[in-house]
PDB file of C-alpha atoms in Angstrom:
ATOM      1  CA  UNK A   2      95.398  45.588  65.243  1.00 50.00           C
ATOM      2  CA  UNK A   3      94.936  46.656  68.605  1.00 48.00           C
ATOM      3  CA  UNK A   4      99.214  46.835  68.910  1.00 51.00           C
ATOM      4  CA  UNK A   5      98.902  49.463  66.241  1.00 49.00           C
ATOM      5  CA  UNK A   6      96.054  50.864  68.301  1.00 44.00           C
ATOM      6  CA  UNK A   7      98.033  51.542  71.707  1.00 50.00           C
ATOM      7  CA  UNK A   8     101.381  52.577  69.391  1.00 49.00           C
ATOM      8  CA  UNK A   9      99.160  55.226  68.007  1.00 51.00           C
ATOM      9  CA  UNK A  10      97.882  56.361  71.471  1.00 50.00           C
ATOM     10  CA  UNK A  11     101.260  56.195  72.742  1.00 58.00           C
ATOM     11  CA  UNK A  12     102.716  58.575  69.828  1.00 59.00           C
ATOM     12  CA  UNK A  13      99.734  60.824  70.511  1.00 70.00           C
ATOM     13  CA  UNK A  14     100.311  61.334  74.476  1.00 73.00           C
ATOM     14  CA  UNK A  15     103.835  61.863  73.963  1.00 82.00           C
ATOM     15  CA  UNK A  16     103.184  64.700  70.780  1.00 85.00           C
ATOM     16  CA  UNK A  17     101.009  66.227  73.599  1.00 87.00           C
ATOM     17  CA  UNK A  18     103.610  65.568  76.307  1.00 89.00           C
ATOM     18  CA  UNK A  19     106.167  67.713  74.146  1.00 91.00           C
ATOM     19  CA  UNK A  20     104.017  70.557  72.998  1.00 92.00           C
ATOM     20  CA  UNK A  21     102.706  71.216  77.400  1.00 93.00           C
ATOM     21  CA  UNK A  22     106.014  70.652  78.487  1.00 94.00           C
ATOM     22  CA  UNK A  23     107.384  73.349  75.929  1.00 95.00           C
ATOM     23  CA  UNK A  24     104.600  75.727  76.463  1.00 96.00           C
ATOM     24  CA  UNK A  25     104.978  75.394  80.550  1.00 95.00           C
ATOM     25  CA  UNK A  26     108.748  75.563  80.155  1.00 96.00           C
ATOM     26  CA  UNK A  27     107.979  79.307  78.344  1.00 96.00           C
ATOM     27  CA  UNK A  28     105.430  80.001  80.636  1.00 96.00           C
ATOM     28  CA  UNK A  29     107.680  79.382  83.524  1.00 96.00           C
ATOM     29  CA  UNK A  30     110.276  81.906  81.754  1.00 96.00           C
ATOM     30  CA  UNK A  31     107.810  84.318  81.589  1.00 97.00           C
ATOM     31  CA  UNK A  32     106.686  84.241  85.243  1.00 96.00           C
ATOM     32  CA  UNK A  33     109.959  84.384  86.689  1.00 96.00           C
ATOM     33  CA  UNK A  34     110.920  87.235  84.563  1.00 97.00           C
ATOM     34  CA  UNK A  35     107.647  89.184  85.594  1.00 96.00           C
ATOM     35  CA  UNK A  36     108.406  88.024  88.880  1.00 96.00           C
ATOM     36  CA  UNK A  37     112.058  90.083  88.661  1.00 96.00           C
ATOM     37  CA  UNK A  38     110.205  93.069  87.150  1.00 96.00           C
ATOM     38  CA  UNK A  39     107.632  92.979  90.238  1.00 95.00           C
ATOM     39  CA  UNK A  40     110.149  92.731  92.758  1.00 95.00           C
ATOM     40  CA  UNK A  41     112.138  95.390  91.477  1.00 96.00           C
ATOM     41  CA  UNK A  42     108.615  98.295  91.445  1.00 95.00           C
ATOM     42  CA  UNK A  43     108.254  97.125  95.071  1.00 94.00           C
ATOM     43  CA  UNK A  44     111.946  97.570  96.244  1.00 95.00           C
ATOM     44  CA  UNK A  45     110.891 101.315  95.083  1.00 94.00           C
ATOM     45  CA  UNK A  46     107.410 101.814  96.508  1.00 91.00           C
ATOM     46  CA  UNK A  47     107.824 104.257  99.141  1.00 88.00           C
ATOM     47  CA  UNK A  48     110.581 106.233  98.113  1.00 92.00           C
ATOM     48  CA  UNK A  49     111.081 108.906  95.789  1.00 93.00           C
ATOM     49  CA  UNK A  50     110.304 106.783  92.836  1.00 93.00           C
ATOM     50  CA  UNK A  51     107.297 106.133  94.164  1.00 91.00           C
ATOM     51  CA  UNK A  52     104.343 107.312  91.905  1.00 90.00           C
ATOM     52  CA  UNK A  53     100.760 106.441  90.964  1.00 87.00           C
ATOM     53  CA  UNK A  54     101.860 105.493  87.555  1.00 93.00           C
ATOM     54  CA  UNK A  55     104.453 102.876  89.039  1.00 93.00           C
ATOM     55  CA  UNK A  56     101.115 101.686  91.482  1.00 91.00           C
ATOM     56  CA  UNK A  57      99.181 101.088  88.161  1.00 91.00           C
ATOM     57  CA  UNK A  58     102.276  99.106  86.228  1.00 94.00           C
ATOM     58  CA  UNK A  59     102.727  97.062  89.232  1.00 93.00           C
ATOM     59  CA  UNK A  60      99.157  96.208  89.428  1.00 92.00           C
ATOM     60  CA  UNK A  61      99.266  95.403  85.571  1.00 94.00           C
ATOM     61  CA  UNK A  62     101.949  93.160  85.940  1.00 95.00           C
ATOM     62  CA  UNK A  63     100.766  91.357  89.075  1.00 93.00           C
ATOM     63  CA  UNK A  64      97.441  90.888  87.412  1.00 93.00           C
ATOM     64  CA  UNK A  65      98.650  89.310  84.173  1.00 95.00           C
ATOM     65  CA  UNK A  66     101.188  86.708  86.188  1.00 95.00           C
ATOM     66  CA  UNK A  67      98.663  85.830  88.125  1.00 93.00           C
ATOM     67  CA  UNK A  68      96.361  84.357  85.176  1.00 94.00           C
ATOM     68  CA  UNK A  69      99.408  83.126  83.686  1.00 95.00           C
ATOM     69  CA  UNK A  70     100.315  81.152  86.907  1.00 94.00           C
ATOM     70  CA  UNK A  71      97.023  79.977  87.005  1.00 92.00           C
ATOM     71  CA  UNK A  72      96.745  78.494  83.367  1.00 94.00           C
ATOM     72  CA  UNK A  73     100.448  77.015  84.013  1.00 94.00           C
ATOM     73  CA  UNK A  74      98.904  75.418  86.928  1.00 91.00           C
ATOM     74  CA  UNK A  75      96.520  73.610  84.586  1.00 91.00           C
ATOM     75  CA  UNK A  76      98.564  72.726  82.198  1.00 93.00           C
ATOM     76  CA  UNK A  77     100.956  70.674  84.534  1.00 91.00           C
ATOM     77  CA  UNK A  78      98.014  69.034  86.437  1.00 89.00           C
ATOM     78  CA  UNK A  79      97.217  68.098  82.662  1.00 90.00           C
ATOM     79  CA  UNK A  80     100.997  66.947  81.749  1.00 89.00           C
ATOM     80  CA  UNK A  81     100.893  64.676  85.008  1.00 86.00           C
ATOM     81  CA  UNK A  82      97.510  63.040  83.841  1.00 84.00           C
ATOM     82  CA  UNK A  83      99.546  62.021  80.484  1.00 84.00           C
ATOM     83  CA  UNK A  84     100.833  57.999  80.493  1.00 78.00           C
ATOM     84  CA  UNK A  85     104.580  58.078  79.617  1.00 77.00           C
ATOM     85  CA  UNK A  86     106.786  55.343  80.550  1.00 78.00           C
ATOM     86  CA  UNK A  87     109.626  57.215  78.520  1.00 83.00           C
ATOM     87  CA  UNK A  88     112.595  57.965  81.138  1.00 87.00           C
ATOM     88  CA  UNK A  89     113.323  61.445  79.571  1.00 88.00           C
ATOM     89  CA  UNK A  90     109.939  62.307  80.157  1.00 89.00           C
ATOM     90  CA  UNK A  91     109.269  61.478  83.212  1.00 87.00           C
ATOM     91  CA  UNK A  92     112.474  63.655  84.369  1.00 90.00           C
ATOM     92  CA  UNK A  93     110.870  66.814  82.451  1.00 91.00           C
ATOM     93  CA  UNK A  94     107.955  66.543  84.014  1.00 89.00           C
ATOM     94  CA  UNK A  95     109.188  66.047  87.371  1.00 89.00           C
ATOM     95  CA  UNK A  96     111.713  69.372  86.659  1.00 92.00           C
ATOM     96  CA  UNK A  97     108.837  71.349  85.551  1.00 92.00           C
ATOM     97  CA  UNK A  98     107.135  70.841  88.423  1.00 89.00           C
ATOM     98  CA  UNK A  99     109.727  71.994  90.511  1.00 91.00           C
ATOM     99  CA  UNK A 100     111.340  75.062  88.499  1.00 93.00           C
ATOM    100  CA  UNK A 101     107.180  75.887  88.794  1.00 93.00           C
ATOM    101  CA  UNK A 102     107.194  75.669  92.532  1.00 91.00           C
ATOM    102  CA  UNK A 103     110.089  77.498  93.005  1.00 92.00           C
ATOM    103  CA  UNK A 104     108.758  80.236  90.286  1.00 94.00           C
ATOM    104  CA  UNK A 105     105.792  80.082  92.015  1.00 91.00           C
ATOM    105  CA  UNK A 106     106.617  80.766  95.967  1.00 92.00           C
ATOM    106  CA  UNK A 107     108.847  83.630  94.467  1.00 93.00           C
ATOM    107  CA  UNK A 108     105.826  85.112  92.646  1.00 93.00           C
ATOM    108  CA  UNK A 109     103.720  84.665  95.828  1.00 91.00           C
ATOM    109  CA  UNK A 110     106.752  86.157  98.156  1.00 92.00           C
ATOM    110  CA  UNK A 111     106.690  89.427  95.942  1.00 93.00           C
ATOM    111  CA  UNK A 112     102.778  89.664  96.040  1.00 91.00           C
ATOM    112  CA  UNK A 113     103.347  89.669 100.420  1.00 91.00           C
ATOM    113  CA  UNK A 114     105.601  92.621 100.001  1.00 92.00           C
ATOM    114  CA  UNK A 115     103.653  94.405  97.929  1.00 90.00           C
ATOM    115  CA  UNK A 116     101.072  93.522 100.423  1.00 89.00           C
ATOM    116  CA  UNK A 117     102.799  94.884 103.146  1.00 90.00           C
ATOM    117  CA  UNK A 118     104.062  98.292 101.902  1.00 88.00           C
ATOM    118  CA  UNK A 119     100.763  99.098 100.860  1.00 86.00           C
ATOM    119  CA  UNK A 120      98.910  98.435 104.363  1.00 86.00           C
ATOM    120  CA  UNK A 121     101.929 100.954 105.684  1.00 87.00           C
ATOM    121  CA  UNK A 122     100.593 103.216 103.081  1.00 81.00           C
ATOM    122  CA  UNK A 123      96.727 102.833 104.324  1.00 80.00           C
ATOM    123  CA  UNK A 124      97.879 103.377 107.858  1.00 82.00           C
ATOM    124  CA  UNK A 125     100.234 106.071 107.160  1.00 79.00           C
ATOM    125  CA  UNK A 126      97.397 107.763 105.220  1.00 73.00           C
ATOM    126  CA  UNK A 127      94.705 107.153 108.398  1.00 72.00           C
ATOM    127  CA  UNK A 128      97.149 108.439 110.971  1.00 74.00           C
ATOM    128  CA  UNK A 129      97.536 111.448 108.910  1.00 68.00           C
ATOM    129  CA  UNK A 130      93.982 112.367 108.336  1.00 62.00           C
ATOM    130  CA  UNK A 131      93.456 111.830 111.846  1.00 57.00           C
ATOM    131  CA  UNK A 132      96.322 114.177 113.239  1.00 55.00           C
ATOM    132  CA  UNK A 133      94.521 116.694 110.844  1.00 49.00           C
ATOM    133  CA  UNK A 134      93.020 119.193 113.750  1.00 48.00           C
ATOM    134  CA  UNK A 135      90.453 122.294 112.890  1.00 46.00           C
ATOM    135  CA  UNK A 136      92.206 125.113 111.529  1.00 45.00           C
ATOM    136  CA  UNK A 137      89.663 127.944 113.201  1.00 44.00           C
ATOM    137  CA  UNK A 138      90.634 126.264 116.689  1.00 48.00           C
ATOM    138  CA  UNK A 139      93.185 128.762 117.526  1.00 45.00           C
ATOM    139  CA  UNK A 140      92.075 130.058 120.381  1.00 47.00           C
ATOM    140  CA  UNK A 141      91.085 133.812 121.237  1.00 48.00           C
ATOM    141  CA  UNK A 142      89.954 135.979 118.336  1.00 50.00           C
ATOM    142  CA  UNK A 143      90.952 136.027 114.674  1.00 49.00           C
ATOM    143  CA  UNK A 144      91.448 139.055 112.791  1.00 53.00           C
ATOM    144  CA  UNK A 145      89.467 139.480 108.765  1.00 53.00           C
ATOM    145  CA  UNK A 146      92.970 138.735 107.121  1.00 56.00           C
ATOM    146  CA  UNK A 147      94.012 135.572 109.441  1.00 57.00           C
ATOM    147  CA  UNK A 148      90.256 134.411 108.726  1.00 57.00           C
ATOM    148  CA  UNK A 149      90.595 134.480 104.889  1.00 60.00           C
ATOM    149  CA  UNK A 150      94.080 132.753 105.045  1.00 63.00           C
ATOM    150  CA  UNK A 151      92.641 129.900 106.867  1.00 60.00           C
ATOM    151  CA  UNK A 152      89.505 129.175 105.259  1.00 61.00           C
ATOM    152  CA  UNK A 153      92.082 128.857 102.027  1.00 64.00           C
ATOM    153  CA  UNK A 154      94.543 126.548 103.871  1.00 61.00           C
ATOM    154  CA  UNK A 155      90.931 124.846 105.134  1.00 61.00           C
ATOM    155  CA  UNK A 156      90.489 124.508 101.458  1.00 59.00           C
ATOM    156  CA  UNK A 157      93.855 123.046 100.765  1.00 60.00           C
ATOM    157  CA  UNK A 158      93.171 120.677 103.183  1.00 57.00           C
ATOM    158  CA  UNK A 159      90.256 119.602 102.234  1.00 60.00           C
ATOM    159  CA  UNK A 160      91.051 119.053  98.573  1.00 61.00           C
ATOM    160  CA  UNK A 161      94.030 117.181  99.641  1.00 61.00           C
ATOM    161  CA  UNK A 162      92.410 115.035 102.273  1.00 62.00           C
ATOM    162  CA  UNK A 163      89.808 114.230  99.379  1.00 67.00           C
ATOM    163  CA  UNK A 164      92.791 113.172  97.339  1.00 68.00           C
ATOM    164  CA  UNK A 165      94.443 110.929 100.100  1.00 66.00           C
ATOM    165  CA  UNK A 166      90.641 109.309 100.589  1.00 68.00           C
ATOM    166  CA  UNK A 167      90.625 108.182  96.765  1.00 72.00           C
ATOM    167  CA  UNK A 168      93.844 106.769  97.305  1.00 70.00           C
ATOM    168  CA  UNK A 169      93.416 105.396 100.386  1.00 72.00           C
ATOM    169  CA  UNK A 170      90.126 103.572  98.690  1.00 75.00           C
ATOM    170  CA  UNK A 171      91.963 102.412  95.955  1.00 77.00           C
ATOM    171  CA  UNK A 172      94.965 101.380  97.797  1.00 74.00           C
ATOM    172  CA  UNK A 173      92.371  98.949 100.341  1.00 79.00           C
ATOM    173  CA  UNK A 174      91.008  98.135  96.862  1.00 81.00           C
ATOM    174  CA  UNK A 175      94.941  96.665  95.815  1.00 80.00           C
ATOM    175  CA  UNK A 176      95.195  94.965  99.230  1.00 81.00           C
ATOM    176  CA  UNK A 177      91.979  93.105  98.743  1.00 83.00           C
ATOM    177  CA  UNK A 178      92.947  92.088  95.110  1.00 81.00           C
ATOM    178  CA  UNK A 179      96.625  91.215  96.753  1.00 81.00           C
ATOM    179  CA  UNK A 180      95.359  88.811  99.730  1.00 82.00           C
ATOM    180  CA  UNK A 181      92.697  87.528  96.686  1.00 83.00           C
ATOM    181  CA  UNK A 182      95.856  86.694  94.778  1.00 83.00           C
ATOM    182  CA  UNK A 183      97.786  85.168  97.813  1.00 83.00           C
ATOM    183  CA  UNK A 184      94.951  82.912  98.499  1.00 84.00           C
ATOM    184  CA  UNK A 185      94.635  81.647  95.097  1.00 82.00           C
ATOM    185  CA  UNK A 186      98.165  81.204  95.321  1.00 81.00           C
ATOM    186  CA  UNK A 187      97.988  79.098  98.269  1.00 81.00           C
ATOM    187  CA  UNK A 188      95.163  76.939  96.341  1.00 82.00           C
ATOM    188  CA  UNK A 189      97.354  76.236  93.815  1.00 83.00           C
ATOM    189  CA  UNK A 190     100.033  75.125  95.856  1.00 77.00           C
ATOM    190  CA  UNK A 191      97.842  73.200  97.621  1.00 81.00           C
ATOM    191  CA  UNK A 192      96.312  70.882  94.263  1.00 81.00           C
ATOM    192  CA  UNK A 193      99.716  70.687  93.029  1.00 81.00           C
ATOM    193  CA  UNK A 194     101.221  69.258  96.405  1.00 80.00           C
ATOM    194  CA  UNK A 195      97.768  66.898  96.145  1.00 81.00           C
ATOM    195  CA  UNK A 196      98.719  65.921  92.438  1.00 77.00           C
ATOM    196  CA  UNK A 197     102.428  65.283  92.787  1.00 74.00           C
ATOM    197  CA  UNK A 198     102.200  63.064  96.191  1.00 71.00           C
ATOM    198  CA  UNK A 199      99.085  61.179  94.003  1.00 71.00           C
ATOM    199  CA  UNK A 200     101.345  61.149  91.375  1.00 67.00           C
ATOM    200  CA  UNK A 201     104.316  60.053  93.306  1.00 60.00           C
ATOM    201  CA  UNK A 202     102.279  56.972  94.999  1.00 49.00           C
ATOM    202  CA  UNK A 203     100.860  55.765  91.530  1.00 45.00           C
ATOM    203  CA  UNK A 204     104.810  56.065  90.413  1.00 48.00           C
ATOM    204  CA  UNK A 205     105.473  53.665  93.904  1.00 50.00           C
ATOM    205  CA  UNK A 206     102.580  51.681  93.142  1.00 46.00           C
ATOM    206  CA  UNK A 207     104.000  50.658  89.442  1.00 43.00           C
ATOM    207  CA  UNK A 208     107.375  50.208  91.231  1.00 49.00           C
ATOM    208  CA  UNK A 209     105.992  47.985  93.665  1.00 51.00           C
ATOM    209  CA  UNK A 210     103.948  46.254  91.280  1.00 48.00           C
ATOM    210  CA  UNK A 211     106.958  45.847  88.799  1.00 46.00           C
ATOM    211  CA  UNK A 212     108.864  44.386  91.768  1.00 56.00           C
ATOM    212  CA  UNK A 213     106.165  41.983  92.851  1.00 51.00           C
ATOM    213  CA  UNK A 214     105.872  40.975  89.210  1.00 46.00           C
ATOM    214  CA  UNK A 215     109.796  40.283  88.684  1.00 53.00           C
ATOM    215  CA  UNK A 216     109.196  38.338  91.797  1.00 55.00           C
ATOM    216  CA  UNK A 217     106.789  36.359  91.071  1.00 50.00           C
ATOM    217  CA  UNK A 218     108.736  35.780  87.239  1.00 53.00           C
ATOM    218  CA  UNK A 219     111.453  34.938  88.849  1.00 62.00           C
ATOM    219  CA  UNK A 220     109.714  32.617  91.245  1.00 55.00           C
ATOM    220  CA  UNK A 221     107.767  30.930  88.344  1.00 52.00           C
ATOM    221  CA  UNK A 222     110.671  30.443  86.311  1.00 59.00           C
ATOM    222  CA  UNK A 223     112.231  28.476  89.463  1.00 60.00           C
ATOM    223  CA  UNK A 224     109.207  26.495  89.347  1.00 60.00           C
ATOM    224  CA  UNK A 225     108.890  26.008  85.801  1.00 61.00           C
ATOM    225  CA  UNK A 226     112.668  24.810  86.403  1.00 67.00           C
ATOM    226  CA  UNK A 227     111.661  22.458  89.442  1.00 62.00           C
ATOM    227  CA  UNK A 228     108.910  20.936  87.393  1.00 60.00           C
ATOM    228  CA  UNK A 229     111.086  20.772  84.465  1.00 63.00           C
ATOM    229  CA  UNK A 230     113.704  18.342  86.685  1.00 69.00           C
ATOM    230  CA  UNK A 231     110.975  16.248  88.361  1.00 62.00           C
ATOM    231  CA  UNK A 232     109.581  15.835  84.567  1.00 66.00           C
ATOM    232  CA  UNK A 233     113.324  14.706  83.809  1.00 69.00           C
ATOM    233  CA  UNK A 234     113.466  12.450  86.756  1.00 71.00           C
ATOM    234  CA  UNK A 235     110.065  10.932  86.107  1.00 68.00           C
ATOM    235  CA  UNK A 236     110.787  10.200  82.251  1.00 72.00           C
ATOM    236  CA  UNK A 237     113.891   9.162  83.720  1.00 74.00           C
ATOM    237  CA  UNK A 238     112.663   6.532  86.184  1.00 73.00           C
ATOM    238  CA  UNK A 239     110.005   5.108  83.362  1.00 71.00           C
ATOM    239  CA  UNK A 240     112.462   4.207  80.771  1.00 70.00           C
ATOM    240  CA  UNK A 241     114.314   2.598  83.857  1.00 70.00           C
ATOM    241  CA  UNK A 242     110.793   0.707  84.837  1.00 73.00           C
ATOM    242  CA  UNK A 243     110.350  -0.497  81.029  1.00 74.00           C
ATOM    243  CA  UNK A 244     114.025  -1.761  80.682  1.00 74.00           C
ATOM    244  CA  UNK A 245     113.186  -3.916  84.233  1.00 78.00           C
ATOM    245  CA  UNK A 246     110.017  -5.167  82.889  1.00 73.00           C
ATOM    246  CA  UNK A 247     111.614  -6.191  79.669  1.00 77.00           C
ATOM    247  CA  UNK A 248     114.621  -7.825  81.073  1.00 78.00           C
ATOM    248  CA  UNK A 249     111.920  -9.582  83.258  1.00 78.00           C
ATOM    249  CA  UNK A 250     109.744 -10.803  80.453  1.00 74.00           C
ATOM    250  CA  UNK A 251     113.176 -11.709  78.695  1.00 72.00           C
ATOM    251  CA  UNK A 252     113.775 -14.143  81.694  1.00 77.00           C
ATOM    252  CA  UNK A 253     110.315 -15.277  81.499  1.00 74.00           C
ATOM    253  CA  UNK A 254     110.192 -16.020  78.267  1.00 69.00           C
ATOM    254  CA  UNK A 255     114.033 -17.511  78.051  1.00 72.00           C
ATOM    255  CA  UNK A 256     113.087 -20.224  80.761  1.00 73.00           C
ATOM    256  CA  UNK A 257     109.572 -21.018  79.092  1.00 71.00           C
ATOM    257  CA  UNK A 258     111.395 -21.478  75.748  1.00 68.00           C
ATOM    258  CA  UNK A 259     113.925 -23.704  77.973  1.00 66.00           C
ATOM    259  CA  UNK A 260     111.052 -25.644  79.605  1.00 60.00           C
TER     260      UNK A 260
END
């Protein structure tokens, strides 16, 4: 009974086994290929194809990867908790886990860049709103038609400094979010590296415990032998005893009968 117990346990982890492993494997697909995408909108921040909308589909993207890296992340840490002793298994998950590392440190080296290009922006942005002087400070007097001409360009400037403040705001807004991102990156990195050397010293400690065990079979089997011989020796050296002690009483007996 409980044989069919642990069979059915066993069939059950290794059901689950197959459906994370195929789900991570997809998962995996996915991030690398959002990864790609990601890589390519940043190659093009600041240059012509630059744009607002590009901004926003890069912060889309980055956003959704990020969740899914972070539910892959749970489902491996729950696909190294599973008991296999199948040999096929045990090389998926251990290939998982890397192709997700990799996947992963490409993800997070794509999140730096973006990182990067827009803290360029926000200082780009700052030194050009400082460098912005007073327009009336021209020195000497200004005529009525020199006047009107720069209170409009005053205007201008205005309106477009406002503009370059909102996205300056949201731009310190994307770096937060990005180093955010990085950090949770650098968490998850850091629980996976935890799980896979636990993992790998529980994987050591069955090894070493498997070795210690064939020792000690092996040992008790050349003890079981030993005993074996000394039990063949000893029945050995009694039938020898009994033959002596019956030849003896033979003698015995053959000179009383003489007598």
């Amino acid at each position: 009974m409980e044989s069919s117990y642990q069979g059915g346990v066993a069939f059950e982890d290794n059901d689950n086994f197959q459906r994370l492993s195929q789900t991570i494997a997809s998962n995996i697909k996915k991030i690398s290929q959002n990864v790609s995408s990601m890589s390519k909108m940043v190659n093009q921040l600041q240059t012509p194809q630059d744009s607002q909308e590009l901004r926003n589909q890069l912060r889309q993207i980055q956003n959704y990867t990020q969740k899914l890296a972070k539910d892959t992340s749970s489902m491996i840490m729950e696909l190294m908790k599973l008991r296999t002793d199948i040999p096929a298994n045990m090389l998926t998950r251990d290939r998982l886990s890397d192709e997700y590392m990799t996947t992963l440190n490409a993800f997070q080296t794509t999140q730096r860049a973006a990182a990067q290009k827009t803290k360029d922006d926000v200082r780009k942005v700052k030194a050009q709103t400082i460098n912005i002087g007073d327009p009336f400070a021209m020195g000497g007097g200004v005529r009525d038609g020199e006047q009107g001409e720069s209170i409009r360009k005053q205007e201008q400037m205005s309106m477009q400094s406002q503009r370059e403040l909102q996205q300056l705001e949201e731009r310190e807004r994307d770096i937060r979010q990005l180093e955010n991102d990085i950090m949770d990156v650098n968490q998850i990195f850091k629980e996976l590296g935890t799980m896979i050397h636990e993992q790998g010293a529980v994987v050591e400690s069955i090894e070493s415990n498997v070795e210690c065990a064939s020792h000690n079979v092996e040992a008790a089997a050349h003890e079981l032998s030993h005993a074996a011989n000394y039990k063949n020796k000893l029945r050995k050296k009694k039938v020898y005893l009994t033959l002596i002690l019956i030849i003896i009483i033979s003698i015995i007996l053959i000179i009383i009968f003489h007598n």
